[in-house]
mmCIF file of C-alpha atoms in Angstrom:
data_model
loop_
_atom_site.group_PDB
_atom_site.id
_atom_site.type_symbol
_atom_site.label_atom_id
_atom_site.label_comp_id
_atom_site.label_asym_id
_atom_site.label_seq_id
_atom_site.Cartn_x
_atom_site.Cartn_y
_atom_site.Cartn_z
ATOM 1 C CA MET A 1 -2.291 -10.538 16.586
ATOM 2 C CA GLU A 2 -4.681 -12.585 17.215
ATOM 3 C CA SER A 3 -3.421 -17.234 16.346
ATOM 4 C CA LYS A 4 -5.746 -16.887 13.686
ATOM 5 C CA GLN A 5 -4.963 -13.904 10.999
ATOM 6 C CA ASN A 6 -5.328 -12.350 8.339
ATOM 7 C CA VAL A 7 -3.002 -12.597 5.310
ATOM 8 C CA ILE A 8 -4.078 -9.359 3.733
ATOM 9 C CA VAL A 9 -4.630 -6.732 6.408
ATOM 10 C CA VAL A 10 -1.549 -8.844 8.270
ATOM 11 C CA GLN A 11 1.010 -7.764 4.696
ATOM 12 C CA THR A 12 -0.476 -3.805 4.354
ATOM 13 C CA PHE A 13 0.217 -3.600 8.364
ATOM 14 C CA GLU A 14 3.509 -5.042 7.620
ATOM 15 C CA PHE A 15 4.732 -3.038 3.965
ATOM 16 C CA ALA A 16 2.558 1.078 5.778
ATOM 17 C CA LEU A 17 5.550 -0.095 8.423
ATOM 18 C CA GLY A 18 8.654 0.205 5.220
ATOM 19 C CA ILE A 19 6.566 2.766 4.045
ATOM 20 C CA VAL A 20 7.051 5.138 6.657
ATOM 21 C CA LYS A 21 10.874 4.084 7.563
ATOM 22 C CA TYR A 22 11.437 4.866 3.812
ATOM 23 C CA CYS A 23 10.043 7.857 3.620
ATOM 24 C CA GLU A 24 11.795 8.768 6.763
ATOM 25 C CA ALA A 25 14.944 8.062 4.589
ATOM 26 C CA LEU A 26 13.429 10.227 1.973
ATOM 27 C CA GLN A 27 12.820 13.572 4.850
ATOM 28 C CA ASP A 28 16.378 12.761 6.572
ATOM 29 C CA ASN A 29 18.098 13.603 2.651
ATOM 30 C CA ARG A 30 15.264 16.417 1.972
ATOM 31 C CA LYS A 31 12.994 14.834 -0.409
ATOM 32 C CA PHE A 32 10.357 16.407 1.642
ATOM 33 C CA VAL A 33 7.581 16.512 -1.627
ATOM 34 C CA ILE A 34 7.410 12.454 -2.860
ATOM 35 C CA ALA A 35 8.130 11.601 1.454
ATOM 36 C CA ASN A 36 5.055 12.991 2.484
ATOM 37 C CA GLN A 37 2.779 11.944 -1.325
ATOM 38 C CA LEU A 38 4.528 7.764 -0.960
ATOM 39 C CA LEU A 39 3.506 8.143 2.804
ATOM 40 C CA LYS A 40 -0.463 9.325 2.393
ATOM 41 C CA SER A 41 -1.032 7.024 -0.129
ATOM 42 C CA GLY A 42 0.887 3.775 0.658
ATOM 43 C CA THR A 43 -0.610 3.981 5.454
ATOM 44 C CA SER A 44 -3.883 4.236 3.070
ATOM 45 C CA ILE A 45 -3.831 1.529 1.402
ATOM 46 C CA GLY A 46 -3.869 -0.443 5.088
ATOM 47 C CA ALA A 47 -6.115 1.577 7.101
ATOM 48 C CA ASN A 48 -8.805 0.617 3.610
ATOM 49 C CA ILE A 49 -7.566 -3.108 3.584
ATOM 50 C CA ARG A 50 -8.557 -2.703 7.803
ATOM 51 C CA GLU A 51 -12.014 -0.843 7.571
ATOM 52 C CA ALA A 52 -12.950 -3.156 4.605
ATOM 53 C CA GLN A 53 -12.883 -5.402 7.981
ATOM 54 C CA ASN A 54 -15.611 -4.236 9.422
ATOM 55 C CA ALA A 55 -18.346 -2.820 5.966
ATOM 56 C CA GLU A 56 -21.842 -2.479 6.827
ATOM 57 C CA SER A 57 -22.806 -4.319 3.387
ATOM 58 C CA LYS A 58 -20.511 -6.105 0.479
ATOM 59 C CA ALA A 59 -21.713 -3.647 -2.127
ATOM 60 C CA ASP A 60 -19.769 -1.484 1.146
ATOM 61 C CA PHE A 61 -17.076 -3.801 2.027
ATOM 62 C CA ILE A 62 -16.251 -4.023 -1.942
ATOM 63 C CA HIS A 63 -15.806 0.646 -2.578
ATOM 64 C CA LYS A 64 -12.995 0.399 0.552
ATOM 65 C CA PHE A 65 -10.628 -2.105 -1.104
ATOM 66 C CA LYS A 66 -11.143 -0.310 -5.043
ATOM 67 C CA ILE A 67 -9.735 1.995 -3.321
ATOM 68 C CA ALA A 68 -7.262 0.510 -1.700
ATOM 69 C CA ALA A 69 -6.739 -0.989 -4.862
ATOM 70 C CA LYS A 70 -6.135 3.142 -6.407
ATOM 71 C CA GLU A 71 -3.598 4.025 -3.744
ATOM 72 C CA ILE A 72 -1.833 0.333 -4.407
ATOM 73 C CA GLU A 73 -1.949 2.203 -8.433
ATOM 74 C CA GLU A 74 -1.108 5.897 -6.628
ATOM 75 C CA THR A 75 1.695 3.816 -4.694
ATOM 76 C CA PHE A 76 3.198 2.140 -7.261
ATOM 77 C CA TYR A 77 4.061 5.660 -8.479
ATOM 78 C CA TRP A 78 6.306 7.444 -5.905
ATOM 79 C CA LEU A 79 8.115 4.491 -5.625
ATOM 80 C CA GLU A 80 9.298 3.985 -9.389
ATOM 81 C CA LEU A 81 9.124 7.624 -9.347
ATOM 82 C CA CYS A 82 11.823 6.985 -6.426
ATOM 83 C CA LYS A 83 13.385 3.832 -8.214
ATOM 84 C CA PHE A 84 14.603 6.232 -11.134
ATOM 85 C CA SER A 85 15.195 8.939 -9.876
ATOM 86 C CA GLU A 86 19.150 9.951 -8.879
ATOM 87 C CA ASN A 87 20.502 9.635 -5.308
ATOM 88 C CA TYR A 88 17.214 8.147 -4.240
ATOM 89 C CA PRO A 89 17.112 4.661 -1.515
ATOM 90 C CA ASN A 90 15.981 2.066 -3.589
ATOM 91 C CA PRO A 91 12.653 0.891 -2.940
ATOM 92 C CA ASP A 92 12.776 -2.665 -4.722
ATOM 93 C CA ASP A 93 11.892 -4.971 -1.510
ATOM 94 C CA LEU A 94 8.498 -2.083 -1.245
ATOM 95 C CA ILE A 95 7.968 -1.993 -4.990
ATOM 96 C CA VAL A 96 8.320 -6.765 -5.053
ATOM 97 C CA LYS A 97 5.602 -6.488 -1.703
ATOM 98 C CA LEU A 98 3.207 -4.418 -2.458
ATOM 99 C CA GLU A 99 3.358 -6.097 -5.522
ATOM 100 C CA LYS A 100 2.037 -9.138 -3.876
ATOM 101 C CA ILE A 101 -0.464 -7.359 -1.984
ATOM 102 C CA SER A 102 -2.055 -5.629 -5.069
ATOM 103 C CA ARG A 103 -2.528 -9.595 -6.573
ATOM 104 C CA ILE A 104 -4.221 -10.456 -4.334
ATOM 105 C CA ALA A 105 -6.243 -7.982 -3.049
ATOM 106 C CA ASN A 106 -7.414 -7.177 -6.509
ATOM 107 C CA LYS A 107 -8.063 -11.312 -6.717
ATOM 108 C CA ILE A 108 -10.667 -10.711 -3.022
ATOM 109 C CA ILE A 109 -12.568 -7.458 -5.029
ATOM 110 C CA ILE A 110 -13.143 -10.593 -8.204
ATOM 111 C CA THR A 111 -14.218 -12.648 -5.862
ATOM 112 C CA SER A 112 -16.245 -10.669 -3.788
ATOM 113 C CA LYS A 113 -17.859 -9.558 -6.916
ATOM 114 C CA GLN A 114 -19.110 -13.068 -7.868
ATOM 115 C CA LYS A 115 -20.770 -14.325 -4.639
#
C-alpha cells in the first residue's frame, strides 16, 4: 500500500483477512452456516468503506458508511454467537478489532454529516 494510508481502509482490510482465517477454522470444524454468514458480513465492511472512497457525493459517502455500519452490527452478532456457543474457536481478538473499527466508522459518519 502507499505511504499515506487511510486508517479505516487499512483496518477493515486487515480485519477481513482475520475473518477469512477465522471462517476457514469454522469450516474445518464443519460450522458451515455461521462461517458463510460471518464471511459475508465481515468482509462486506471493508468493501463498503473502500467503495465510499470513490463516492459520487457526500450523501453517497455517508450512505456507504451507513451500510458498513449495518454490516458491523451483523458481524458483531455472528461473532458473539460464536463466542457463546460451545465448540467454537474464540473470536475475542476479532471482536476487539471490530469495536475499534465501529468507533472510527461512527465518528466518520457523524463528522461527515456535520460538514
